[in-house]
């Protein structure tokens, strides 16, 4: 029996979200109690794999075949399911990000396992198995009972504290027999340069129609550059062509979970809030004191974003020069 955690890598490196997931899986395994095992797919150096040992992962299964170096949902699903079966895993844990949201439902069907996506903490109980997740765009919490013997959980980003718990790491190479022929071949990858990727960013600076026109976007870009942040926008801004569609955050756009999210001139429609509710801190600036965005904001300024932005930029520049 085991708790299996799928540890995604980016160009052979793990990110903070991976260690958050490792900490969560380690604590979950302790409570069941069970052993915790990490699965890595793609080429990751041994030194990088051993970093998982800082967060309680004592056993790592590594699948390094070059055919699997880029994500293929069908193939990865078969690999994860095969490893889970070999370990007799009772719980499989993934990140609640784009890849996790693609893999988890497929795993649920293949493994005949109950699935709860976007859980925000450890199970409330194990008999019955009850987990908690956000609902109604983060305005409420739901208790979900999983009745199946096997369970799939995806952990919402920034919802669990990274805890160091150093253990020695055993790394085992694994060659899956169920992957079959890889039908998707990635010949070339084009990477965005010069800008922080929105879904990976710790800080996001976002603007809405309160910015009044695309010509007023300069301060948004400047603030993002100063903070090393990504830029984003609300759906109306994207629909009107002010900003590229890939910057659109919300229920029908990118779902993000930065540490800090700035919302300038965004009213806070429920569809937008659905995409940012997992942010650790939200700072909102809006001329309307009754704007819905203030209901979810940790800090709010009632004022014109075009006046607040220059003042904020100057204050940050001054603080950095000290």
PDB file of C-alpha atoms in Angstrom:
ATOM      1  CA  UNK A   1       0.000   0.000   0.000  1.00  0.00           C
ATOM      2  CA  UNK A   2       1.188   3.525  -0.716  1.00  0.00           C
ATOM      3  CA  UNK A   3       0.366   7.147  -1.383  1.00  0.00           C
ATOM      4  CA  UNK A   4       1.672   7.914  -4.880  1.00  0.00           C
ATOM      5  CA  UNK A   5       2.477  11.520  -5.763  1.00  0.00           C
ATOM      6  CA  UNK A   6       3.116  12.546  -9.373  1.00  0.00           C
ATOM      7  CA  UNK A   7       5.916  15.137  -9.333  1.00  0.00           C
ATOM      8  CA  UNK A   8       5.880  17.218 -12.493  1.00  0.00           C
ATOM      9  CA  UNK A   9       9.108  18.805 -13.726  1.00  0.00           C
ATOM     10  CA  UNK A  10       9.821  21.766 -15.980  1.00  0.00           C
ATOM     11  CA  UNK A  11      12.900  21.272 -18.158  1.00  0.00           C
ATOM     12  CA  UNK A  12      14.195  18.760 -15.624  1.00  0.00           C
ATOM     13  CA  UNK A  13      13.658  21.016 -12.608  1.00  0.00           C
ATOM     14  CA  UNK A  14      11.089  20.981  -9.824  1.00  0.00           C
ATOM     15  CA  UNK A  15       9.275  24.124  -8.703  1.00  0.00           C
ATOM     16  CA  UNK A  16       7.946  25.215  -5.318  1.00  0.00           C
ATOM     17  CA  UNK A  17       4.545  23.750  -6.193  1.00  0.00           C
ATOM     18  CA  UNK A  18       6.177  20.308  -6.509  1.00  0.00           C
ATOM     19  CA  UNK A  19       7.635  20.568  -3.007  1.00  0.00           C
ATOM     20  CA  UNK A  20       4.278  21.773  -1.697  1.00  0.00           C
ATOM     21  CA  UNK A  21       2.731  18.642  -3.193  1.00  0.00           C
ATOM     22  CA  UNK A  22       5.493  16.451  -1.706  1.00  0.00           C
ATOM     23  CA  UNK A  23       4.906  17.923   1.768  1.00  0.00           C
ATOM     24  CA  UNK A  24       1.177  17.296   1.438  1.00  0.00           C
ATOM     25  CA  UNK A  25       1.594  13.694   0.265  1.00  0.00           C
ATOM     26  CA  UNK A  26       4.096  12.960   3.044  1.00  0.00           C
ATOM     27  CA  UNK A  27       1.724  14.193   5.738  1.00  0.00           C
ATOM     28  CA  UNK A  28      -1.209  12.366   4.136  1.00  0.00           C
ATOM     29  CA  UNK A  29       0.751   9.099   4.133  1.00  0.00           C
ATOM     30  CA  UNK A  30       1.640   9.564   7.807  1.00  0.00           C
ATOM     31  CA  UNK A  31      -2.009   9.957   8.724  1.00  0.00           C
ATOM     32  CA  UNK A  32      -3.321   6.941   6.762  1.00  0.00           C
ATOM     33  CA  UNK A  33      -0.647   5.510   7.705  1.00  0.00           C
ATOM     34  CA  UNK A  34       1.177   4.361   4.584  1.00  0.00           C
ATOM     35  CA  UNK A  35       4.429   4.806   2.685  1.00  0.00           C
ATOM     36  CA  UNK A  36       4.771   7.747   0.310  1.00  0.00           C
ATOM     37  CA  UNK A  37       6.301   7.267  -3.145  1.00  0.00           C
ATOM     38  CA  UNK A  38       7.020   9.920  -5.784  1.00  0.00           C
ATOM     39  CA  UNK A  39       6.798   9.291  -9.526  1.00  0.00           C
ATOM     40  CA  UNK A  40       8.885  11.362 -11.944  1.00  0.00           C
ATOM     41  CA  UNK A  41       8.379  11.083 -15.715  1.00  0.00           C
ATOM     42  CA  UNK A  42      10.951  12.559 -18.087  1.00  0.00           C
ATOM     43  CA  UNK A  43      14.644  13.255 -17.644  1.00  0.00           C
ATOM     44  CA  UNK A  44      15.441  14.634 -14.189  1.00  0.00           C
ATOM     45  CA  UNK A  45      18.976  14.477 -12.799  1.00  0.00           C
ATOM     46  CA  UNK A  46      19.547  12.392  -9.666  1.00  0.00           C
ATOM     47  CA  UNK A  47      20.566  15.492  -7.707  1.00  0.00           C
ATOM     48  CA  UNK A  48      17.216  17.112  -8.514  1.00  0.00           C
ATOM     49  CA  UNK A  49      15.254  13.958  -7.634  1.00  0.00           C
ATOM     50  CA  UNK A  50      16.994  13.811  -4.261  1.00  0.00           C
ATOM     51  CA  UNK A  51      15.594  17.250  -3.409  1.00  0.00           C
ATOM     52  CA  UNK A  52      12.281  15.481  -2.790  1.00  0.00           C
ATOM     53  CA  UNK A  53      13.921  13.883   0.251  1.00  0.00           C
ATOM     54  CA  UNK A  54      13.898  17.274   1.968  1.00  0.00           C
ATOM     55  CA  UNK A  55      10.121  17.022   2.125  1.00  0.00           C
ATOM     56  CA  UNK A  56       9.703  13.469   3.385  1.00  0.00           C
ATOM     57  CA  UNK A  57       9.824  11.527   0.107  1.00  0.00           C
ATOM     58  CA  UNK A  58      12.043   8.514   0.760  1.00  0.00           C
ATOM     59  CA  UNK A  59      11.327   6.603  -2.435  1.00  0.00           C
ATOM     60  CA  UNK A  60      11.294   7.951  -5.993  1.00  0.00           C
ATOM     61  CA  UNK A  61      10.343   6.006  -9.119  1.00  0.00           C
ATOM     62  CA  UNK A  62      11.903   7.553 -12.222  1.00  0.00           C
ATOM     63  CA  UNK A  63      10.724   6.952 -15.806  1.00  0.00           C
ATOM     64  CA  UNK A  64      13.381   8.458 -18.070  1.00  0.00           C
ATOM     65  CA  UNK A  65      12.559   7.144 -21.543  1.00  0.00           C
ATOM     66  CA  UNK A  66      13.080   9.937 -24.106  1.00  0.00           C
ATOM     67  CA  UNK A  67       9.667   9.110 -25.584  1.00  0.00           C
ATOM     68  CA  UNK A  68       8.063  10.504 -22.432  1.00  0.00           C
ATOM     69  CA  UNK A  69      10.001  13.751 -22.038  1.00  0.00           C
ATOM     70  CA  UNK A  70       6.975  15.825 -23.076  1.00  0.00           C
ATOM     71  CA  UNK A  71       3.492  15.475 -21.626  1.00  0.00           C
ATOM     72  CA  UNK A  72       1.151  13.104 -23.458  1.00  0.00           C
ATOM     73  CA  UNK A  73      -2.052  12.771 -21.450  1.00  0.00           C
ATOM     74  CA  UNK A  74      -2.936   9.266 -22.606  1.00  0.00           C
ATOM     75  CA  UNK A  75       0.571   7.847 -22.186  1.00  0.00           C
ATOM     76  CA  UNK A  76       1.198   9.541 -18.825  1.00  0.00           C
ATOM     77  CA  UNK A  77      -2.158   8.266 -17.563  1.00  0.00           C
ATOM     78  CA  UNK A  78      -1.194   4.697 -18.416  1.00  0.00           C
ATOM     79  CA  UNK A  79       2.214   5.061 -16.753  1.00  0.00           C
ATOM     80  CA  UNK A  80       0.836   6.564 -13.531  1.00  0.00           C
ATOM     81  CA  UNK A  81      -1.908   3.926 -13.360  1.00  0.00           C
ATOM     82  CA  UNK A  82       0.615   1.110 -13.890  1.00  0.00           C
ATOM     83  CA  UNK A  83       2.902   2.390 -11.128  1.00  0.00           C
ATOM     84  CA  UNK A  84      -0.096   2.864  -8.815  1.00  0.00           C
ATOM     85  CA  UNK A  85      -1.195  -0.718  -9.456  1.00  0.00           C
ATOM     86  CA  UNK A  86       2.311  -2.095  -8.814  1.00  0.00           C
ATOM     87  CA  UNK A  87       2.446  -0.233  -5.497  1.00  0.00           C
ATOM     88  CA  UNK A  88      -1.175  -1.067  -4.620  1.00  0.00           C
ATOM     89  CA  UNK A  89      -1.549   2.675  -4.073  1.00  0.00           C
ATOM     90  CA  UNK A  90      -4.680   3.700  -2.203  1.00  0.00           C
ATOM     91  CA  UNK A  91      -4.295   7.411  -3.026  1.00  0.00           C
ATOM     92  CA  UNK A  92      -2.753   9.203  -6.012  1.00  0.00           C
ATOM     93  CA  UNK A  93      -1.979  12.900  -5.550  1.00  0.00           C
ATOM     94  CA  UNK A  94      -1.382  15.433  -8.344  1.00  0.00           C
ATOM     95  CA  UNK A  95      -1.115  19.213  -8.563  1.00  0.00           C
ATOM     96  CA  UNK A  96      -4.273  21.124  -9.472  1.00  0.00           C
ATOM     97  CA  UNK A  97      -2.650  22.717 -12.517  1.00  0.00           C
ATOM     98  CA  UNK A  98      -3.159  22.272 -16.254  1.00  0.00           C
ATOM     99  CA  UNK A  99      -1.484  18.864 -16.430  1.00  0.00           C
ATOM    100  CA  UNK A 100      -3.046  17.626 -13.198  1.00  0.00           C
ATOM    101  CA  UNK A 101      -6.508  18.653 -14.354  1.00  0.00           C
ATOM    102  CA  UNK A 102      -5.953  16.755 -17.612  1.00  0.00           C
ATOM    103  CA  UNK A 103      -4.554  13.597 -16.008  1.00  0.00           C
ATOM    104  CA  UNK A 104      -6.726  13.201 -12.906  1.00  0.00           C
ATOM    105  CA  UNK A 105     -10.081  12.484 -14.645  1.00  0.00           C
ATOM    106  CA  UNK A 106      -8.418   9.957 -16.949  1.00  0.00           C
ATOM    107  CA  UNK A 107      -6.794   8.248 -13.967  1.00  0.00           C
ATOM    108  CA  UNK A 108     -10.108   8.221 -12.143  1.00  0.00           C
ATOM    109  CA  UNK A 109     -11.751   6.289 -14.982  1.00  0.00           C
ATOM    110  CA  UNK A 110      -8.812   3.939 -15.601  1.00  0.00           C
ATOM    111  CA  UNK A 111      -8.330   3.119 -11.902  1.00  0.00           C
ATOM    112  CA  UNK A 112     -12.043   3.178 -11.003  1.00  0.00           C
ATOM    113  CA  UNK A 113     -11.135   5.699  -8.317  1.00  0.00           C
ATOM    114  CA  UNK A 114     -13.111   8.530  -6.769  1.00  0.00           C
ATOM    115  CA  UNK A 115     -11.772  11.983  -7.637  1.00  0.00           C
ATOM    116  CA  UNK A 116     -11.767  15.266  -5.744  1.00  0.00           C
ATOM    117  CA  UNK A 117     -10.121  18.134  -7.610  1.00  0.00           C
ATOM    118  CA  UNK A 118      -8.725  21.251  -5.983  1.00  0.00           C
ATOM    119  CA  UNK A 119      -8.653  20.030  -2.396  1.00  0.00           C
ATOM    120  CA  UNK A 120      -7.276  22.634   0.007  1.00  0.00           C
ATOM    121  CA  UNK A 121      -6.053  20.483   2.876  1.00  0.00           C
ATOM    122  CA  UNK A 122      -5.641  17.075   4.416  1.00  0.00           C
ATOM    123  CA  UNK A 123      -8.706  14.814   4.722  1.00  0.00           C
ATOM    124  CA  UNK A 124     -10.977  15.665   7.618  1.00  0.00           C
ATOM    125  CA  UNK A 125     -11.414  11.946   8.311  1.00  0.00           C
ATOM    126  CA  UNK A 126     -10.439   8.623   6.750  1.00  0.00           C
ATOM    127  CA  UNK A 127     -13.425   6.441   7.688  1.00  0.00           C
ATOM    128  CA  UNK A 128     -15.291   7.794   5.810  1.00  0.00           C
ATOM    129  CA  UNK A 129     -12.717   9.533   3.597  1.00  0.00           C
ATOM    130  CA  UNK A 130     -13.756  13.208   3.664  1.00  0.00           C
ATOM    131  CA  UNK A 131     -11.816  15.980   1.941  1.00  0.00           C
ATOM    132  CA  UNK A 132     -12.446  19.713   1.772  1.00  0.00           C
ATOM    133  CA  UNK A 133     -12.385  21.880  -1.354  1.00  0.00           C
ATOM    134  CA  UNK A 134     -13.423  25.387  -2.305  1.00  0.00           C
ATOM    135  CA  UNK A 135     -16.693  25.912  -4.120  1.00  0.00           C
ATOM    136  CA  UNK A 136     -18.785  28.832  -5.402  1.00  0.00           C
ATOM    137  CA  UNK A 137     -15.597  30.519  -6.728  1.00  0.00           C
ATOM    138  CA  UNK A 138     -13.892  30.254  -3.366  1.00  0.00           C
ATOM    139  CA  UNK A 139     -16.724  31.747  -1.324  1.00  0.00           C
ATOM    140  CA  UNK A 140     -17.569  28.479   0.439  1.00  0.00           C
ATOM    141  CA  UNK A 141     -16.002  25.171   1.421  1.00  0.00           C
ATOM    142  CA  UNK A 142     -17.500  21.803   0.538  1.00  0.00           C
ATOM    143  CA  UNK A 143     -16.940  18.496   2.314  1.00  0.00           C
ATOM    144  CA  UNK A 144     -16.693  15.668  -0.217  1.00  0.00           C
ATOM    145  CA  UNK A 145     -16.884  11.972   0.685  1.00  0.00           C
ATOM    146  CA  UNK A 146     -14.996   9.430  -1.452  1.00  0.00           C
ATOM    147  CA  UNK A 147     -16.494   5.951  -1.135  1.00  0.00           C
ATOM    148  CA  UNK A 148     -14.173   4.046  -3.500  1.00  0.00           C
ATOM    149  CA  UNK A 149     -11.170   2.064  -2.267  1.00  0.00           C
ATOM    150  CA  UNK A 150      -8.844   4.038  -4.547  1.00  0.00           C
ATOM    151  CA  UNK A 151      -8.770   7.819  -4.459  1.00  0.00           C
ATOM    152  CA  UNK A 152      -7.420  10.571  -6.717  1.00  0.00           C
ATOM    153  CA  UNK A 153      -6.740  14.028  -5.259  1.00  0.00           C
ATOM    154  CA  UNK A 154      -5.494  17.213  -6.901  1.00  0.00           C
ATOM    155  CA  UNK A 155      -4.099  19.816  -4.512  1.00  0.00           C
ATOM    156  CA  UNK A 156      -4.931  23.490  -5.073  1.00  0.00           C
ATOM    157  CA  UNK A 157      -1.792  25.588  -5.453  1.00  0.00           C
ATOM    158  CA  UNK A 158      -0.655  27.652  -2.460  1.00  0.00           C
ATOM    159  CA  UNK A 159      -3.042  25.768  -0.175  1.00  0.00           C
ATOM    160  CA  UNK A 160      -0.513  23.741   1.822  1.00  0.00           C
ATOM    161  CA  UNK A 161       2.649  24.886   3.570  1.00  0.00           C
ATOM    162  CA  UNK A 162       5.971  23.499   2.383  1.00  0.00           C
ATOM    163  CA  UNK A 163       7.463  21.653   5.354  1.00  0.00           C
ATOM    164  CA  UNK A 164      11.013  20.298   5.413  1.00  0.00           C
ATOM    165  CA  UNK A 165      11.298  16.748   6.735  1.00  0.00           C
ATOM    166  CA  UNK A 166      14.642  15.399   5.535  1.00  0.00           C
ATOM    167  CA  UNK A 167      14.899  11.672   4.772  1.00  0.00           C
ATOM    168  CA  UNK A 168      17.331   9.598   2.666  1.00  0.00           C
ATOM    169  CA  UNK A 169      16.111   8.972  -0.887  1.00  0.00           C
ATOM    170  CA  UNK A 170      16.046   5.685  -2.784  1.00  0.00           C
ATOM    171  CA  UNK A 171      15.717   6.166  -6.564  1.00  0.00           C
ATOM    172  CA  UNK A 172      14.421   3.312  -8.707  1.00  0.00           C
ATOM    173  CA  UNK A 173      14.383   3.337 -12.499  1.00  0.00           C
ATOM    174  CA  UNK A 174      11.187   2.006 -14.027  1.00  0.00           C
ATOM    175  CA  UNK A 175      10.343   0.928 -17.562  1.00  0.00           C
ATOM    176  CA  UNK A 176       6.558   0.898 -18.073  1.00  0.00           C
ATOM    177  CA  UNK A 177       5.015  -1.896 -20.108  1.00  0.00           C
ATOM    178  CA  UNK A 178       1.624  -0.238 -20.545  1.00  0.00           C
ATOM    179  CA  UNK A 179       2.683   2.988 -22.266  1.00  0.00           C
ATOM    180  CA  UNK A 180       2.401   1.477 -25.725  1.00  0.00           C
ATOM    181  CA  UNK A 181       3.268   3.423 -28.822  1.00  0.00           C
ATOM    182  CA  UNK A 182       3.580   7.164 -28.325  1.00  0.00           C
ATOM    183  CA  UNK A 183       1.468   8.629 -31.096  1.00  0.00           C
ATOM    184  CA  UNK A 184       2.230  12.277 -30.333  1.00  0.00           C
ATOM    185  CA  UNK A 185       5.676  13.415 -31.462  1.00  0.00           C
ATOM    186  CA  UNK A 186       6.932  16.852 -30.387  1.00  0.00           C
ATOM    187  CA  UNK A 187       9.415  18.037 -33.005  1.00  0.00           C
ATOM    188  CA  UNK A 188      10.056  21.551 -31.772  1.00  0.00           C
ATOM    189  CA  UNK A 189       9.198  23.655 -28.725  1.00  0.00           C
ATOM    190  CA  UNK A 190       8.907  27.435 -28.930  1.00  0.00           C
ATOM    191  CA  UNK A 191       9.415  29.105 -25.568  1.00  0.00           C
ATOM    192  CA  UNK A 192       8.290  32.570 -24.618  1.00  0.00           C
ATOM    193  CA  UNK A 193      11.245  34.723 -23.654  1.00  0.00           C
ATOM    194  CA  UNK A 194      11.530  38.019 -21.839  1.00  0.00           C
ATOM    195  CA  UNK A 195       8.278  37.634 -19.890  1.00  0.00           C
ATOM    196  CA  UNK A 196       7.266  35.670 -16.825  1.00  0.00           C
ATOM    197  CA  UNK A 197       4.851  32.848 -17.680  1.00  0.00           C
ATOM    198  CA  UNK A 198       1.457  33.693 -16.208  1.00  0.00           C
ATOM    199  CA  UNK A 199       0.582  30.281 -14.764  1.00  0.00           C
ATOM    200  CA  UNK A 200       4.019  29.972 -13.104  1.00  0.00           C
ATOM    201  CA  UNK A 201       4.245  33.490 -11.675  1.00  0.00           C
ATOM    202  CA  UNK A 202       4.455  34.232  -7.951  1.00  0.00           C
ATOM    203  CA  UNK A 203       3.306  37.808  -8.617  1.00  0.00           C
ATOM    204  CA  UNK A 204       0.701  38.862 -11.189  1.00  0.00           C
ATOM    205  CA  UNK A 205      -0.250  42.417 -12.171  1.00  0.00           C
ATOM    206  CA  UNK A 206      -3.652  42.502 -13.859  1.00  0.00           C
ATOM    207  CA  UNK A 207      -5.830  45.191 -15.392  1.00  0.00           C
ATOM    208  CA  UNK A 208      -9.465  45.576 -16.372  1.00  0.00           C
ATOM    209  CA  UNK A 209     -11.693  48.036 -18.181  1.00  0.00           C
ATOM    210  CA  UNK A 210     -10.986  50.537 -15.429  1.00  0.00           C
ATOM    211  CA  UNK A 211      -7.699  51.160 -17.241  1.00  0.00           C
ATOM    212  CA  UNK A 212      -9.965  52.830 -19.874  1.00  0.00           C
ATOM    213  CA  UNK A 213      -7.868  52.107 -22.974  1.00  0.00           C
ATOM    214  CA  UNK A 214      -4.981  49.920 -24.171  1.00  0.00           C
ATOM    215  CA  UNK A 215      -2.800  53.023 -24.384  1.00  0.00           C
ATOM    216  CA  UNK A 216      -2.886  53.227 -20.573  1.00  0.00           C
ATOM    217  CA  UNK A 217      -1.263  49.823 -20.091  1.00  0.00           C
ATOM    218  CA  UNK A 218       2.286  51.160 -19.737  1.00  0.00           C
ATOM    219  CA  UNK A 219       2.227  51.397 -15.912  1.00  0.00           C
ATOM    220  CA  UNK A 220       0.888  47.810 -15.675  1.00  0.00           C
ATOM    221  CA  UNK A 221       3.880  46.599 -17.692  1.00  0.00           C
ATOM    222  CA  UNK A 222       6.294  48.790 -15.723  1.00  0.00           C
ATOM    223  CA  UNK A 223       5.065  47.550 -12.345  1.00  0.00           C
ATOM    224  CA  UNK A 224       5.286  43.956 -13.545  1.00  0.00           C
ATOM    225  CA  UNK A 225       8.869  44.508 -14.717  1.00  0.00           C
ATOM    226  CA  UNK A 226       9.910  46.053 -11.403  1.00  0.00           C
ATOM    227  CA  UNK A 227       8.397  43.178  -9.409  1.00  0.00           C
ATOM    228  CA  UNK A 228       9.451  40.384 -11.768  1.00  0.00           C
ATOM    229  CA  UNK A 229       5.768  39.645 -12.280  1.00  0.00           C
ATOM    230  CA  UNK A 230       3.528  38.375 -15.057  1.00  0.00           C
ATOM    231  CA  UNK A 231       0.823  40.549 -16.616  1.00  0.00           C
ATOM    232  CA  UNK A 232      -2.827  39.532 -16.911  1.00  0.00           C
ATOM    233  CA  UNK A 233      -6.227  40.981 -17.741  1.00  0.00           C
ATOM    234  CA  UNK A 234      -9.953  40.479 -17.318  1.00  0.00           C
ATOM    235  CA  UNK A 235     -12.097  38.909 -20.045  1.00  0.00           C
ATOM    236  CA  UNK A 236     -13.669  42.170 -21.334  1.00  0.00           C
ATOM    237  CA  UNK A 237     -10.183  43.578 -21.929  1.00  0.00           C
ATOM    238  CA  UNK A 238      -9.191  40.450 -23.849  1.00  0.00           C
ATOM    239  CA  UNK A 239     -12.459  40.395 -25.824  1.00  0.00           C
ATOM    240  CA  UNK A 240     -11.991  44.010 -26.891  1.00  0.00           C
ATOM    241  CA  UNK A 241      -8.484  43.256 -28.140  1.00  0.00           C
ATOM    242  CA  UNK A 242      -6.690  45.467 -25.648  1.00  0.00           C
ATOM    243  CA  UNK A 243      -4.541  42.567 -24.478  1.00  0.00           C
ATOM    244  CA  UNK A 244      -3.653  39.117 -25.882  1.00  0.00           C
ATOM    245  CA  UNK A 245      -6.087  36.333 -25.057  1.00  0.00           C
ATOM    246  CA  UNK A 246      -3.386  34.308 -23.275  1.00  0.00           C
ATOM    247  CA  UNK A 247      -3.368  36.955 -20.511  1.00  0.00           C
ATOM    248  CA  UNK A 248      -7.067  36.463 -19.761  1.00  0.00           C
ATOM    249  CA  UNK A 249      -7.592  35.111 -16.232  1.00  0.00           C
ATOM    250  CA  UNK A 250     -10.917  33.736 -15.066  1.00  0.00           C
ATOM    251  CA  UNK A 251     -13.295  30.827 -15.371  1.00  0.00           C
ATOM    252  CA  UNK A 252     -12.965  30.755 -19.172  1.00  0.00           C
ATOM    253  CA  UNK A 253      -9.298  31.796 -19.214  1.00  0.00           C
ATOM    254  CA  UNK A 254      -6.218  30.990 -17.147  1.00  0.00           C
ATOM    255  CA  UNK A 255      -6.728  29.781 -13.585  1.00  0.00           C
ATOM    256  CA  UNK A 256      -3.815  30.995 -11.491  1.00  0.00           C
ATOM    257  CA  UNK A 257      -2.590  30.791  -7.899  1.00  0.00           C
ATOM    258  CA  UNK A 258       0.145  33.394  -7.353  1.00  0.00           C
ATOM    259  CA  UNK A 259       1.396  34.521  -3.973  1.00  0.00           C
ATOM    260  CA  UNK A 260       0.395  38.115  -4.809  1.00  0.00           C
ATOM    261  CA  UNK A 261      -2.263  39.291  -7.288  1.00  0.00           C
ATOM    262  CA  UNK A 262      -2.832  42.960  -8.180  1.00  0.00           C
ATOM    263  CA  UNK A 263      -6.211  43.848  -9.712  1.00  0.00           C
ATOM    264  CA  UNK A 264      -6.286  47.346 -11.216  1.00  0.00           C
ATOM    265  CA  UNK A 265      -9.636  48.550 -12.519  1.00  0.00           C
ATOM    266  CA  UNK A 266     -11.224  45.093 -12.334  1.00  0.00           C
ATOM    267  CA  UNK A 267     -14.769  44.969 -10.973  1.00  0.00           C
ATOM    268  CA  UNK A 268     -14.522  41.357  -9.815  1.00  0.00           C
ATOM    269  CA  UNK A 269     -17.220  39.489 -11.718  1.00  0.00           C
ATOM    270  CA  UNK A 270     -17.765  35.966 -10.429  1.00  0.00           C
ATOM    271  CA  UNK A 271     -16.189  34.489 -13.593  1.00  0.00           C
ATOM    272  CA  UNK A 272     -12.978  36.453 -12.992  1.00  0.00           C
ATOM    273  CA  UNK A 273     -12.811  35.615  -9.294  1.00  0.00           C
ATOM    274  CA  UNK A 274     -13.071  31.915 -10.181  1.00  0.00           C
ATOM    275  CA  UNK A 275      -9.673  32.152 -11.852  1.00  0.00           C
ATOM    276  CA  UNK A 276      -7.835  34.009  -9.082  1.00  0.00           C
ATOM    277  CA  UNK A 277      -9.438  32.802  -5.839  1.00  0.00           C
ATOM    278  CA  UNK A 278      -6.457  30.578  -4.972  1.00  0.00           C
ATOM    279  CA  UNK A 279      -4.136  33.604  -4.821  1.00  0.00           C
ATOM    280  CA  UNK A 280      -2.522  33.939  -1.403  1.00  0.00           C
ATOM    281  CA  UNK A 281      -2.937  37.733  -1.286  1.00  0.00           C
ATOM    282  CA  UNK A 282      -5.131  39.923  -3.493  1.00  0.00           C
ATOM    283  CA  UNK A 283      -4.679  43.692  -3.762  1.00  0.00           C
ATOM    284  CA  UNK A 284      -7.518  45.528  -5.520  1.00  0.00           C
ATOM    285  CA  UNK A 285      -7.745  49.095  -6.814  1.00  0.00           C
ATOM    286  CA  UNK A 286     -11.113  50.357  -8.064  1.00  0.00           C
ATOM    287  CA  UNK A 287     -13.037  53.629  -8.109  1.00  0.00           C
ATOM    288  CA  UNK A 288     -16.238  51.856  -7.024  1.00  0.00           C
ATOM    289  CA  UNK A 289     -16.163  51.146  -3.283  1.00  0.00           C
ATOM    290  CA  UNK A 290     -18.905  48.538  -3.779  1.00  0.00           C
ATOM    291  CA  UNK A 291     -17.055  46.606  -6.498  1.00  0.00           C
ATOM    292  CA  UNK A 292     -17.266  42.826  -5.879  1.00  0.00           C
ATOM    293  CA  UNK A 293     -13.476  42.538  -6.127  1.00  0.00           C
ATOM    294  CA  UNK A 294     -13.191  44.067  -2.646  1.00  0.00           C
ATOM    295  CA  UNK A 295     -15.106  41.106  -1.197  1.00  0.00           C
ATOM    296  CA  UNK A 296     -12.231  38.762  -2.041  1.00  0.00           C
ATOM    297  CA  UNK A 297      -9.356  41.250  -1.708  1.00  0.00           C
ATOM    298  CA  UNK A 298      -6.990  41.157   1.260  1.00  0.00           C
ATOM    299  CA  UNK A 299      -6.094  44.811   0.684  1.00  0.00           C
ATOM    300  CA  UNK A 300      -8.107  47.402  -1.204  1.00  0.00           C
ATOM    301  CA  UNK A 301      -7.716  50.969  -2.413  1.00  0.00           C
ATOM    302  CA  UNK A 302     -10.740  52.977  -3.517  1.00  0.00           C
ATOM    303  CA  UNK A 303      -9.257  55.165  -6.220  1.00  0.00           C
ATOM    304  CA  UNK A 304      -8.364  55.624  -9.860  1.00  0.00           C
ATOM    305  CA  UNK A 305      -5.918  52.922 -10.980  1.00  0.00           C
ATOM    306  CA  UNK A 306      -4.251  55.399 -13.324  1.00  0.00           C
ATOM    307  CA  UNK A 307      -3.353  57.594 -10.358  1.00  0.00           C
ATOM    308  CA  UNK A 308      -2.559  54.806  -7.902  1.00  0.00           C
ATOM    309  CA  UNK A 309      -0.232  52.923 -10.279  1.00  0.00           C
ATOM    310  CA  UNK A 310       2.363  55.726 -10.772  1.00  0.00           C
ATOM    311  CA  UNK A 311       2.414  56.397  -7.021  1.00  0.00           C
ATOM    312  CA  UNK A 312       2.895  52.696  -6.270  1.00  0.00           C
ATOM    313  CA  UNK A 313       5.667  52.387  -8.852  1.00  0.00           C
ATOM    314  CA  UNK A 314       7.537  55.351  -7.366  1.00  0.00           C
ATOM    315  CA  UNK A 315       7.140  53.989  -3.828  1.00  0.00           C
ATOM    316  CA  UNK A 316       8.546  50.599  -4.848  1.00  0.00           C
ATOM    317  CA  UNK A 317      11.452  52.196  -6.732  1.00  0.00           C
ATOM    318  CA  UNK A 318      12.254  54.314  -3.682  1.00  0.00           C
ATOM    319  CA  UNK A 319      12.080  51.296  -1.367  1.00  0.00           C
ATOM    320  CA  UNK A 320      14.389  49.318  -3.666  1.00  0.00           C
ATOM    321  CA  UNK A 321      16.952  52.124  -3.746  1.00  0.00           C
ATOM    322  CA  UNK A 322      17.317  52.205   0.047  1.00  0.00           C
TER     323      UNK A 322
END
